[in-house]
Short mmCIF file of C-alpha atoms in Angstrom, two decimals:
data_model
loop_
_atom_site.label_atom_id
_atom_site.label_comp_id
_atom_site.label_asym_id
_atom_site.label_seq_id
_atom_site.Cartn_x
_atom_site.Cartn_y
_atom_site.Cartn_z
CA MET A 1 7.94 -66.31 4.05
CA GLN A 2 5.61 -64.16 6.09
CA ALA A 3 6.36 -60.43 6.07
CA THR A 4 5.92 -58.10 9.03
CA ILE A 5 5.10 -54.40 8.71
CA THR A 6 5.08 -51.96 11.59
CA ILE A 7 2.32 -49.38 11.28
CA ALA A 8 2.08 -46.01 13.01
CA ASP A 9 -0.59 -45.68 15.68
CA GLY A 10 0.17 -42.42 17.44
CA ALA A 11 -3.42 -41.90 18.53
CA ARG A 12 -3.90 -45.26 20.35
CA PRO A 13 -2.48 -46.23 23.76
CA ALA A 14 0.19 -48.95 23.81
CA ALA A 15 -2.21 -51.49 25.28
CA ALA A 16 -4.35 -51.32 22.21
CA CYS A 17 -1.36 -52.22 20.01
CA ARG A 18 -0.47 -55.47 21.71
CA ARG A 19 -2.98 -57.50 19.72
CA PRO A 20 -1.83 -57.81 16.11
CA GLN A 21 -4.85 -60.03 15.43
CA GLN A 22 -7.38 -57.24 15.98
CA ALA A 23 -9.31 -55.94 12.99
CA PRO A 24 -7.31 -53.53 10.78
CA ARG A 25 -8.65 -49.99 10.70
CA SER A 26 -8.30 -49.27 7.01
CA LEU A 27 -8.93 -50.90 3.67
CA GLN A 28 -5.22 -50.67 2.91
CA GLN A 29 -4.40 -52.66 6.06
CA GLN A 30 -7.10 -55.22 5.31
CA GLN A 31 -5.52 -55.85 1.91
CA LEU A 32 -2.11 -56.34 3.52
CA VAL A 33 -3.52 -58.94 5.93
CA GLN A 34 -5.17 -60.79 3.06
CA ARG A 35 -1.70 -61.13 1.51
CA GLY A 36 -0.36 -62.68 4.73
CA VAL A 37 1.37 -59.60 6.08
CA VAL A 38 1.48 -59.32 9.88
CA LEU A 39 0.74 -55.83 11.13
CA ARG A 40 2.37 -54.51 14.28
CA CYS A 41 1.60 -51.20 15.93
CA ARG A 42 4.07 -48.64 17.13
CA ALA A 43 3.43 -45.29 18.81
CA VAL A 44 4.62 -42.29 16.80
CA ALA A 45 4.54 -38.56 17.21
CA PRO A 46 1.67 -36.78 15.40
CA ALA A 47 4.13 -35.27 12.92
CA GLN A 48 4.92 -38.76 11.67
CA HIS A 49 1.43 -38.95 10.22
CA ALA A 50 2.42 -36.42 7.55
CA GLN A 51 4.89 -38.94 6.19
CA ASP A 52 2.51 -41.86 6.58
CA ALA A 53 -0.11 -39.92 4.60
CA VAL A 54 1.96 -40.24 1.42
CA GLY A 55 0.56 -43.72 0.94
CA ASN A 56 -2.92 -42.21 0.87
CA GLY A 57 -2.07 -39.73 -1.88
CA VAL A 58 -1.18 -36.78 0.36
CA GLN A 59 1.81 -34.79 -0.89
CA THR A 60 4.65 -33.86 1.47
CA ALA A 61 7.23 -31.12 1.36
CA ALA A 62 9.54 -33.42 -0.54
CA ALA A 63 7.17 -33.58 -3.51
CA SER A 64 8.29 -31.94 -6.73
CA PRO A 65 7.04 -28.34 -7.17
CA ILE A 66 4.31 -27.77 -9.71
CA GLU A 67 3.94 -24.88 -12.10
CA LEU A 68 1.84 -21.94 -10.94
CA SER A 69 -1.53 -21.78 -12.67
CA GLU A 70 -5.18 -21.14 -11.94
CA LEU A 71 -5.36 -24.67 -10.54
CA THR A 72 -2.21 -24.51 -8.41
CA ALA A 73 -2.27 -20.99 -6.93
CA VAL A 74 -2.39 -20.94 -3.14
CA GLY A 75 -4.84 -18.03 -3.03
CA PRO A 76 -8.13 -17.79 -4.94
CA LEU A 77 -7.39 -14.30 -6.29
CA ASP A 78 -4.58 -15.79 -8.37
CA GLY A 79 -6.39 -19.08 -8.84
CA ARG A 80 -10.12 -19.61 -9.17
CA TYR A 81 -10.93 -15.90 -9.44
CA ALA A 82 -7.87 -14.79 -11.40
CA GLY A 83 -9.85 -13.71 -14.44
CA LYS A 84 -12.16 -11.56 -12.35
CA VAL A 85 -9.41 -9.49 -10.73
CA GLU A 86 -7.02 -9.44 -13.66
CA GLY A 87 -7.17 -5.64 -13.79
CA LEU A 88 -5.41 -5.44 -10.43
CA ARG A 89 -2.40 -7.51 -11.44
CA ARG A 90 -0.55 -4.70 -13.18
CA THR A 91 -0.97 -2.54 -10.08
CA PHE A 92 -0.58 -4.75 -7.02
CA SER A 93 1.71 -7.53 -8.23
CA GLU A 94 5.45 -7.69 -7.56
CA TYR A 95 5.85 -6.37 -11.08
CA GLY A 96 3.55 -3.48 -10.25
CA LEU A 97 5.60 -2.55 -7.20
CA ILE A 98 8.85 -2.71 -9.21
CA ARG A 99 7.26 -0.63 -11.96
CA PHE A 100 6.36 2.17 -9.58
CA ARG A 101 9.72 2.02 -7.81
CA VAL A 102 11.41 2.52 -11.17
CA LEU A 103 9.14 5.45 -11.93
CA VAL A 104 10.06 7.15 -8.65
CA GLU A 105 13.80 6.55 -9.15
CA CYS A 106 13.72 7.99 -12.67
CA ARG A 107 11.64 11.01 -11.71
CA TRP A 108 13.94 11.72 -8.74
CA LEU A 109 16.99 11.78 -11.00
CA GLN A 110 15.13 14.12 -13.33
CA LYS A 111 14.25 16.35 -10.36
CA LEU A 112 17.91 16.55 -9.38
CA SER A 113 18.76 17.70 -12.89
CA GLU A 114 16.37 20.64 -12.45
CA LEU A 115 18.00 21.94 -9.26
CA GLU A 116 20.37 24.87 -9.69
CA GLY A 117 22.16 23.98 -6.49
CA VAL A 118 23.09 20.50 -7.76
CA SER A 119 25.43 21.51 -10.56
CA GLU A 120 26.90 18.01 -10.86
CA VAL A 121 23.62 16.88 -12.43
CA PRO A 122 23.03 19.27 -15.33
CA ALA A 123 19.76 19.52 -17.22
CA PHE A 124 19.29 16.50 -19.44
CA GLY A 125 19.06 16.65 -23.19
CA PRO A 126 16.31 15.06 -25.31
CA ALA A 127 17.94 11.62 -25.53
CA ALA A 128 18.53 11.24 -21.80
CA THR A 129 15.08 12.60 -21.02
CA ALA A 130 13.46 10.19 -23.47
CA LEU A 131 15.24 7.23 -21.92
CA LEU A 132 14.20 8.24 -18.41
CA ASP A 133 10.61 8.77 -19.53
CA GLN A 134 10.55 5.43 -21.31
CA LEU A 135 11.82 3.63 -18.24
CA ALA A 136 9.46 5.52 -15.94
CA VAL A 137 6.30 4.60 -17.81
CA GLY A 138 7.29 1.59 -19.89
CA PHE A 139 9.25 -0.68 -17.58
CA SER A 140 8.46 -4.11 -18.92
CA LEU A 141 7.89 -7.50 -17.37
CA SER A 142 11.19 -8.72 -18.78
CA ASP A 143 12.90 -5.73 -17.17
CA ALA A 144 11.30 -6.66 -13.86
CA LEU A 145 12.58 -10.23 -14.24
CA ALA A 146 16.07 -8.78 -14.59
CA VAL A 147 15.56 -6.95 -11.30
CA LYS A 148 14.54 -10.17 -9.59
CA GLY A 149 17.66 -11.82 -10.96
CA VAL A 150 19.87 -9.17 -9.38
CA GLU A 151 17.87 -9.36 -6.16
CA ARG A 152 18.90 -12.99 -5.77
CA THR A 153 22.42 -11.65 -5.24
CA THR A 154 21.72 -8.42 -3.34
CA ASN A 155 18.92 -9.87 -1.21
CA HIS A 156 17.58 -6.31 -1.28
CA ASP A 157 14.75 -5.45 -3.62
CA VAL A 158 15.24 -1.67 -3.91
CA LYS A 159 19.02 -1.95 -4.32
CA ALA A 160 18.45 -4.43 -7.13
CA ILE A 161 16.38 -1.82 -8.96
CA GLU A 162 19.13 0.75 -8.48
CA TYR A 163 21.70 -1.59 -10.03
CA VAL A 164 19.51 -2.47 -13.02
CA LEU A 165 18.77 1.19 -13.69
CA LYS A 166 22.44 2.14 -13.45
CA ASP A 167 23.20 -0.50 -16.04
CA LYS A 168 20.56 0.91 -18.38
CA PHE A 169 21.74 4.49 -17.78
CA MET A 170 25.21 3.57 -19.03
CA ALA A 171 23.75 3.37 -22.53
CA ASP A 172 23.33 7.17 -22.56
CA PRO A 173 26.42 9.42 -22.29
CA GLU A 174 24.68 12.05 -20.18
CA LEU A 175 23.21 9.59 -17.75
CA ALA A 176 26.46 7.64 -17.57
CA LYS A 177 28.20 10.72 -16.18
CA VAL A 178 25.71 11.06 -13.31
CA VAL A 179 24.97 7.39 -12.73
CA GLU A 180 25.98 7.60 -9.06
CA PHE A 181 23.21 10.13 -8.46
CA THR A 182 20.75 7.30 -8.99
CA HIS A 183 18.96 6.86 -5.65
CA PHE A 184 20.77 9.97 -4.36
CA ALA A 185 20.27 10.58 -0.59
CA CYS A 186 17.37 8.12 -0.60
CA THR A 187 16.45 5.52 1.92
CA SER A 188 14.53 2.59 0.50
CA GLU A 189 11.38 3.89 2.12
CA ASP A 190 11.59 7.12 0.14
CA ILE A 191 11.06 4.96 -2.93
CA ASN A 192 8.66 2.48 -1.35
CA ASN A 193 6.23 4.89 0.28
CA LEU A 194 5.75 6.81 -2.95
CA SER A 195 5.36 3.57 -4.89
CA HIS A 196 2.68 2.30 -2.52
CA ALA A 197 0.80 5.58 -2.74
CA LEU A 198 0.97 5.49 -6.54
CA MET A 199 -0.24 1.90 -6.55
CA LEU A 200 -3.25 2.88 -4.47
CA ALA A 201 -3.92 5.91 -6.65
CA GLU A 202 -3.90 3.78 -9.80
CA ALA A 203 -6.10 1.09 -8.24
CA LEU A 204 -8.61 3.66 -7.04
CA GLN A 205 -8.95 5.35 -10.40
CA THR A 206 -8.88 2.30 -12.67
CA GLU A 207 -10.59 -0.39 -10.61
CA LEU A 208 -11.99 0.33 -7.16
CA LEU A 209 -13.93 3.57 -7.63
CA PRO A 210 -15.37 2.53 -11.03
CA ALA A 211 -16.51 -0.77 -9.46
CA MET A 212 -18.14 1.11 -6.57
CA ASP A 213 -19.86 3.38 -9.09
CA ARG A 214 -21.27 0.41 -10.96
CA VAL A 215 -22.74 -1.01 -7.78
CA ILE A 216 -24.26 2.34 -6.78
CA GLU A 217 -25.72 2.82 -10.26
CA ALA A 218 -27.27 -0.66 -10.32
CA ILE A 219 -28.94 -0.14 -6.95
CA THR A 220 -30.06 3.36 -7.95
CA LYS A 221 -31.82 1.86 -10.96
CA LEU A 222 -33.59 -0.57 -8.65
CA ALA A 223 -34.74 2.38 -6.55
CA GLU A 224 -36.21 4.08 -9.60
CA GLU A 225 -37.74 0.92 -11.04
CA TYR A 226 -39.45 -0.10 -7.81
CA ALA A 227 -40.21 3.37 -6.44
CA ASP A 228 -43.96 2.71 -6.30
CA VAL A 229 -43.92 -0.96 -5.31
CA ALA A 230 -45.48 -0.97 -1.84
CA MET A 231 -43.88 -3.48 0.47
CA LEU A 232 -44.34 -4.66 4.01
CA SER A 233 -41.56 -3.54 6.33
CA ARG A 234 -40.13 -5.77 9.00
CA THR A 235 -38.61 -4.30 12.14
CA HIS A 236 -37.16 -6.86 14.55
CA GLY A 237 -38.36 -9.42 12.01
CA GLN A 238 -42.00 -8.50 12.69
CA THR A 239 -44.54 -6.83 10.40
CA ALA A 240 -44.20 -3.04 10.47
CA SER A 241 -45.40 0.07 8.66
CA PRO A 242 -45.18 -0.36 4.86
CA THR A 243 -42.54 1.18 2.66
CA THR A 244 -41.69 0.73 -1.01
CA MET A 245 -39.08 -1.55 -2.45
CA GLY A 246 -37.62 1.40 -4.30
CA LYS A 247 -37.17 3.46 -1.16
CA GLU A 248 -35.26 0.63 0.52
CA MET A 249 -32.99 0.44 -2.52
CA ALA A 250 -32.50 4.21 -2.35
CA ILE A 251 -31.28 3.92 1.23
CA ALA A 252 -28.55 1.50 0.17
CA ALA A 253 -27.54 3.61 -2.82
CA TYR A 254 -27.27 6.77 -0.73
CA ARG A 255 -25.29 5.09 2.05
CA LEU A 256 -22.86 3.57 -0.44
CA ALA A 257 -22.46 6.84 -2.33
CA ARG A 258 -21.53 8.67 0.87
CA GLN A 259 -18.77 6.19 1.60
CA ARG A 260 -17.59 6.21 -1.99
CA LYS A 261 -17.19 9.98 -1.74
CA GLN A 262 -15.16 9.64 1.45
CA VAL A 263 -12.92 6.98 -0.10
CA ALA A 264 -12.27 9.19 -3.11
CA GLY A 265 -11.53 12.15 -0.86
CA VAL A 266 -8.76 10.55 1.19
CA PRO A 267 -5.46 12.30 0.33
CA LEU A 268 -2.64 9.91 -0.54
CA TYR A 269 0.54 11.05 1.19
CA GLY A 270 4.21 10.66 0.40
CA LYS A 271 7.64 11.66 1.70
CA MET A 272 11.17 12.06 0.33
CA ALA A 273 13.00 12.97 3.51
CA GLY A 274 15.79 10.45 3.93
CA ALA A 275 16.69 7.94 6.60
CA VAL A 276 14.86 9.51 9.56
CA GLY A 277 12.88 12.33 7.96
CA ASN A 278 15.36 15.17 8.50
CA TYR A 279 17.13 15.38 5.10
CA ASN A 280 20.40 14.57 6.89
CA ALA A 281 22.21 13.11 3.88
CA HIS A 282 20.82 15.70 1.48
CA MET A 283 22.06 18.60 3.56
CA SER A 284 25.47 17.06 4.19
CA ALA A 285 26.12 17.08 0.44
CA TYR A 286 24.28 20.26 -0.56
CA PRO A 287 23.58 22.43 2.50
CA GLY A 288 22.51 25.36 0.36
CA VAL A 289 19.50 23.57 -1.15
CA ASP A 290 16.08 23.82 0.51
CA TRP A 291 15.54 20.08 0.46
CA GLN A 292 12.23 20.23 2.27
CA GLN A 293 10.86 22.46 -0.47
CA VAL A 294 12.37 20.14 -3.10
CA ALA A 295 10.72 17.14 -1.46
CA GLU A 296 7.34 18.85 -1.40
CA GLU A 297 7.63 19.79 -5.07
CA PHE A 298 8.69 16.29 -6.00
CA VAL A 299 5.97 14.45 -4.07
CA THR A 300 3.20 16.72 -5.36
CA SER A 301 4.54 16.42 -8.93
CA LEU A 302 3.61 12.74 -8.69
CA GLY A 303 0.00 13.66 -7.90
CA LEU A 304 0.35 12.91 -4.20
CA SER A 305 0.03 14.97 -1.03
CA TRP A 306 3.23 15.79 0.85
CA ASN A 307 3.65 14.82 4.49
CA PRO A 308 6.10 17.22 6.22
CA TYR A 309 6.48 15.20 9.43
CA VAL A 310 7.84 11.68 9.01
CA THR A 311 10.43 9.26 10.34
CA GLN A 312 12.14 6.83 7.99
CA ILE A 313 8.65 5.92 6.83
CA GLU A 314 5.59 7.85 5.84
CA PRO A 315 3.41 6.76 8.80
CA HIS A 316 0.64 5.23 6.66
CA ASP A 317 -2.20 6.99 8.49
CA TYR A 318 -3.82 7.79 5.16
CA ILE A 319 -3.86 4.10 4.22
CA ALA A 320 -5.78 3.41 7.42
CA GLU A 321 -8.24 6.19 6.53
CA LEU A 322 -8.60 4.86 3.01
CA PHE A 323 -9.12 1.25 4.00
CA ASP A 324 -11.50 2.17 6.82
CA GLY A 325 -13.58 3.97 4.19
CA VAL A 326 -13.52 0.97 1.86
CA SER A 327 -14.46 -1.26 4.80
CA ARG A 328 -17.48 0.91 5.59
CA PHE A 329 -18.56 0.73 1.95
CA ASN A 330 -18.14 -3.03 2.14
CA SER A 331 -20.12 -3.32 5.39
CA ILE A 332 -23.02 -1.40 3.86
CA LEU A 333 -22.92 -3.60 0.77
CA LEU A 334 -22.83 -6.69 2.97
CA ASP A 335 -25.96 -5.38 4.70
CA PHE A 336 -27.55 -4.96 1.27
CA ASP A 337 -26.53 -8.49 0.24
CA ARG A 338 -28.19 -9.96 3.31
CA ASP A 339 -31.38 -7.98 2.75
CA MET A 340 -31.56 -9.13 -0.87
CA TRP A 341 -30.92 -12.71 0.25
CA SER A 342 -33.83 -12.34 2.67
CA TYR A 343 -36.16 -10.80 0.08
CA ILE A 344 -35.40 -13.73 -2.23
CA SER A 345 -36.12 -16.09 0.65
CA LEU A 346 -39.48 -14.37 1.23
CA GLY A 347 -40.32 -14.79 -2.44
CA TYR A 348 -40.31 -11.05 -3.17
CA PHE A 349 -37.75 -11.71 -5.87
CA LYS A 350 -37.30 -14.61 -8.20
CA GLN A 351 -33.99 -15.18 -9.93
CA ARG A 352 -33.56 -15.49 -13.65
CA THR A 353 -32.27 -18.93 -14.50
CA ILE A 354 -29.23 -19.40 -16.69
CA ALA A 355 -29.08 -22.40 -19.00
CA GLY A 356 -26.64 -25.00 -17.75
CA GLU A 357 -26.31 -23.61 -14.23
CA VAL A 358 -26.91 -25.98 -11.33
CA GLY A 359 -28.41 -24.66 -8.11
CA SER A 360 -27.95 -27.78 -6.01
CA SER A 361 -26.12 -31.02 -6.63
CA THR A 362 -29.08 -32.99 -5.29
CA MET A 363 -32.17 -30.75 -5.44
CA PRO A 364 -32.91 -29.90 -9.10
CA HIS A 365 -35.54 -27.27 -8.31
CA LYS A 366 -33.23 -24.91 -6.45
CA VAL A 367 -31.94 -21.56 -7.70
CA ASN A 368 -29.75 -20.44 -4.84
CA PRO A 369 -28.89 -16.75 -4.20
CA ILE A 370 -25.23 -17.66 -4.62
CA ASP A 371 -24.13 -14.30 -5.99
CA PHE A 372 -25.22 -12.39 -2.89
CA GLU A 373 -23.72 -15.15 -0.73
CA ASN A 374 -20.45 -15.01 -2.66
CA SER A 375 -20.36 -11.26 -2.28
CA GLU A 376 -21.01 -11.49 1.45
CA GLY A 377 -18.21 -14.01 1.90
CA ASN A 378 -15.68 -12.00 -0.05
CA LEU A 379 -16.63 -8.79 1.72
CA GLY A 380 -15.84 -10.54 4.99
CA ILE A 381 -12.41 -11.61 3.74
CA ALA A 382 -11.78 -8.13 2.35
CA ASN A 383 -12.71 -6.36 5.57
CA ALA A 384 -10.62 -8.72 7.66
CA THR A 385 -7.58 -7.88 5.54
CA LEU A 386 -8.34 -4.17 5.25
CA GLY A 387 -9.02 -4.00 8.98
CA HIS A 388 -5.67 -5.53 9.82
CA LEU A 389 -3.87 -3.16 7.47
CA ALA A 390 -5.68 -0.15 8.91
CA ALA A 391 -4.91 -1.18 12.48
CA LYS A 392 -1.30 -2.26 11.94
CA LEU A 393 0.23 0.15 9.42
CA PRO A 394 0.10 3.36 11.53
CA ILE A 395 2.16 1.62 14.24
CA SER A 396 5.95 1.46 13.95
CA ARG A 397 8.57 1.29 16.71
CA TRP A 398 10.64 4.47 17.07
CA GLN A 399 11.84 5.73 13.68
CA ARG A 400 10.75 2.49 12.00
CA ASP A 401 10.58 -1.25 12.21
CA LEU A 402 10.12 -3.74 9.39
CA THR A 403 6.70 -5.09 10.34
CA ASP A 404 5.00 -2.90 7.74
CA SER A 405 7.06 -4.25 4.84
CA THR A 406 5.47 -7.67 4.48
CA VAL A 407 2.04 -6.29 5.40
CA LEU A 408 2.18 -3.70 2.62
CA ARG A 409 2.60 -6.49 0.09
CA ASN A 410 -1.04 -7.36 0.79
CA LEU A 411 -2.55 -4.06 -0.37
CA GLY A 412 -4.08 -5.86 -3.32
CA VAL A 413 -5.65 -8.64 -1.26
CA GLY A 414 -8.27 -6.50 0.45
CA VAL A 415 -8.93 -4.53 -2.72
CA GLY A 416 -9.10 -7.72 -4.77
CA HIS A 417 -11.68 -9.41 -2.58
CA SER A 418 -13.64 -6.15 -2.48
CA THR A 419 -13.87 -5.83 -6.25
CA LEU A 420 -14.65 -9.53 -6.52
CA ALA A 421 -17.56 -9.00 -4.13
CA TYR A 422 -18.83 -6.00 -6.10
CA GLN A 423 -18.93 -8.14 -9.23
CA SER A 424 -20.93 -10.79 -7.42
CA THR A 425 -23.47 -8.27 -6.14
CA LEU A 426 -23.90 -6.89 -9.64
CA ARG A 427 -24.41 -10.39 -11.01
CA GLY A 428 -27.01 -11.05 -8.34
CA ILE A 429 -28.85 -7.82 -9.14
CA SER A 430 -28.89 -8.69 -12.85
CA LYS A 431 -30.82 -11.90 -12.11
CA LEU A 432 -33.56 -10.32 -9.99
CA GLN A 433 -37.20 -10.52 -11.05
CA LEU A 434 -39.73 -8.88 -8.75
CA ASP A 435 -42.75 -11.02 -7.86
CA GLY A 436 -45.27 -8.22 -7.48
CA GLU A 437 -48.12 -10.58 -6.59
CA ARG A 438 -46.13 -12.09 -3.73
CA VAL A 439 -45.22 -8.66 -2.37
CA ALA A 440 -48.84 -7.49 -2.59
CA ALA A 441 -50.18 -10.66 -0.96
CA ASP A 442 -47.83 -10.18 1.99
CA LEU A 443 -49.17 -6.66 2.46
CA ASP A 444 -52.79 -7.71 2.14
CA SER A 445 -52.37 -10.27 4.90
CA SER A 446 -51.03 -7.66 7.33
CA TRP A 447 -53.84 -5.23 8.03
CA GLU A 448 -52.64 -4.89 11.62
CA VAL A 449 -50.01 -2.41 10.37
CA LEU A 450 -52.81 0.17 10.07
CA ALA A 451 -53.05 0.28 13.85
CA GLU A 452 -50.36 2.96 13.73
CA PRO A 453 -52.17 5.54 11.56
CA ILE A 454 -55.53 4.86 13.21
CA GLN A 455 -54.28 5.47 16.75
CA THR A 456 -52.31 8.52 15.52
CA VAL A 457 -55.49 10.10 14.06
CA MET A 458 -57.34 9.25 17.28
CA ARG A 459 -54.64 11.10 19.23
CA ARG A 460 -55.13 14.18 17.05
CA TYR A 461 -58.78 14.35 17.98
CA ALA A 462 -58.20 13.60 21.68
CA VAL A 463 -59.87 10.20 21.74
CA ASP A 464 -59.15 8.53 25.09
CA GLU A 465 -56.46 5.83 25.21
CA PRO A 466 -56.04 5.35 21.44
CA TYR A 467 -52.83 3.33 21.70
CA GLU A 468 -54.27 1.04 24.35
CA LYS A 469 -57.45 0.43 22.34
CA LEU A 470 -55.51 -0.52 19.22
CA LYS A 471 -53.14 -2.65 21.27
CA ALA A 472 -56.05 -4.63 22.69
CA PHE A 473 -57.60 -4.98 19.25
CA THR A 474 -54.51 -6.06 17.32
CA ARG A 475 -51.92 -7.70 19.54
CA GLY A 476 -52.11 -11.46 19.24
CA GLN A 477 -55.30 -11.18 17.18
CA ALA A 478 -56.00 -12.08 13.57
CA VAL A 479 -56.78 -8.81 11.81
CA ASN A 480 -58.17 -8.47 8.30
CA GLN A 481 -59.72 -5.77 6.18
CA ALA A 482 -63.24 -6.38 7.45
CA SER A 483 -62.37 -6.38 11.15
CA MET A 484 -60.14 -3.33 10.82
CA GLN A 485 -62.80 -1.34 9.00
CA GLU A 486 -65.37 -2.42 11.57
CA PHE A 487 -63.11 -1.07 14.32
CA VAL A 488 -62.67 2.25 12.49
CA SER A 489 -66.41 2.59 11.94
CA GLY A 490 -66.97 2.25 15.67
CA ILE A 491 -64.57 5.03 16.71
CA ASP A 492 -66.33 7.91 18.45
CA GLY A 493 -64.91 11.39 18.59
CA ILE A 494 -63.27 11.90 15.18
CA PRO A 495 -64.78 13.83 12.24
CA GLU A 496 -66.53 11.86 9.54
CA ASP A 497 -64.07 12.96 6.83
CA ALA A 498 -61.17 11.70 8.94
CA LYS A 499 -63.00 8.44 9.52
CA ALA A 500 -63.68 8.12 5.79
CA ALA A 501 -60.00 8.60 5.00
CA LEU A 502 -59.08 5.86 7.46
CA LEU A 503 -61.65 3.52 5.92
CA GLU A 504 -60.07 4.04 2.50
CA LEU A 505 -56.59 3.36 3.81
CA THR A 506 -54.97 0.00 2.96
CA PRO A 507 -51.56 -1.43 3.77
CA ALA A 508 -50.55 -0.80 0.16
CA THR A 509 -51.44 2.91 0.32
CA TYR A 510 -49.99 3.55 3.78
CA ILE A 511 -46.48 4.31 2.51
CA GLY A 512 -45.96 7.96 3.43
CA ASN A 513 -43.58 9.61 0.98
CA ALA A 514 -41.52 6.47 0.36
CA ALA A 515 -42.18 6.51 -3.39
CA GLN A 516 -41.10 10.14 -3.69
CA GLN A 517 -37.94 9.47 -1.72
CA ALA A 518 -37.06 6.72 -4.17
CA ARG A 519 -37.72 8.96 -7.17
CA ASP A 520 -35.51 11.68 -5.67
CA ILE A 521 -32.48 9.43 -5.31
CA ARG A 522 -30.46 10.80 -8.24
CA THR A 523 -30.99 14.36 -7.07
CA ARG A 524 -29.82 13.41 -3.59
CA LEU A 525 -26.77 11.60 -4.94
CA ALA A 526 -25.83 14.57 -7.10
CA ALA A 527 -25.97 16.82 -4.05
CA LEU A 528 -23.46 14.76 -2.08
#
């Protein structure tokens, strides 16, 4: 018996489906016809194609979930590049956020025990203090899993932490008596804003700033190594007055160091001021306590700067300042990556080959500048994320809205792609091998760049129309050592010693103080 199958054809007009004898469009359909199956077309909505795609190996939402791993992570930071940003997991993960929330909750309870005006929370003894300290700095992954279990019931992440801590406090007689002072007078954002600031502080000190320093140091070493390597400049892509490779490296190092200093100098702010920033709940319970002073002492005890004017949230302006600084560092590094890519393209640098690496799947000779390209790509992703955070976070409707909450969970994304890019740049730098002969040959074929010093000396000695004479001689003309020296020899009106100095000048020696600038780089960096 002949079977009939109706196939989806949402893209074709109905007229095209009236001829079941027309040639099938796919190998699968051809095989069906060979088995005597009649194909009929029917128009379907585009969404139907998602279901039809199952036959071609495309998974649908109904497919069974697969375990999270390097191969199954949605984002590359937790997938392909997981090993390269592993240091950020403890800080920016959900566990990291819970860990810092617990720290803030424990330290706040300890602060209450130090206040004379809050007699209901007396000073804690050694056992209670030890438990609070252990929880504050040693909250484990299994503890965090317990929090997530409670959150499935509360549907509130901070409240889940409060409940888990209360349960743990019941194990100590002193803490059990004051268990209801856990999270006392706090809004969730009192805990969250301090946690986010502490996350950023940890990331800066353990990962981001050290990574920036490694990049700056690597480029500084290039400046010193190549301080005297004369190189043709290119302005607007055209040959220009020579410089040295080292001096160009020094520029990048100095620019990056300035931004690194600004990033490190951004104060990280926090608040502990209640639901709308006025200590309303605090003062209703203990009107005799100077809660604003208490909040300042508490926030600064965590190593943060205190913001006296807030709503329910700390307004996040400092995060915008911080991420704008990181973005500027990244933009400068991206500029460096592109220059290095171009110098490799010109042949100024060769790249050390690594056994087993493949440059191209089809061209065996290629050694691509993939590290600088990878860095450039990740810097773009980083800056897109950091830019959104910097633009969005300072904006909140009235005393707060919730749009910052989900955005703040991406603090680690911009930082992660940044540090990933820094690693790639460092890897690219480690492979560089200067081709001094290629650099020198480029200079030696560009004697026209000496038109600048020659016409400048002519100006000094009042020779008529020096610029115009050099313009006529060089523009659009092939200039070499012989023709340039012939031109200099024919100049009237300048002293013989000046003429002799010009005749000795070469593109390789016309570098001003570029070499000295490169050698001075560490002194300049130290003075920042």
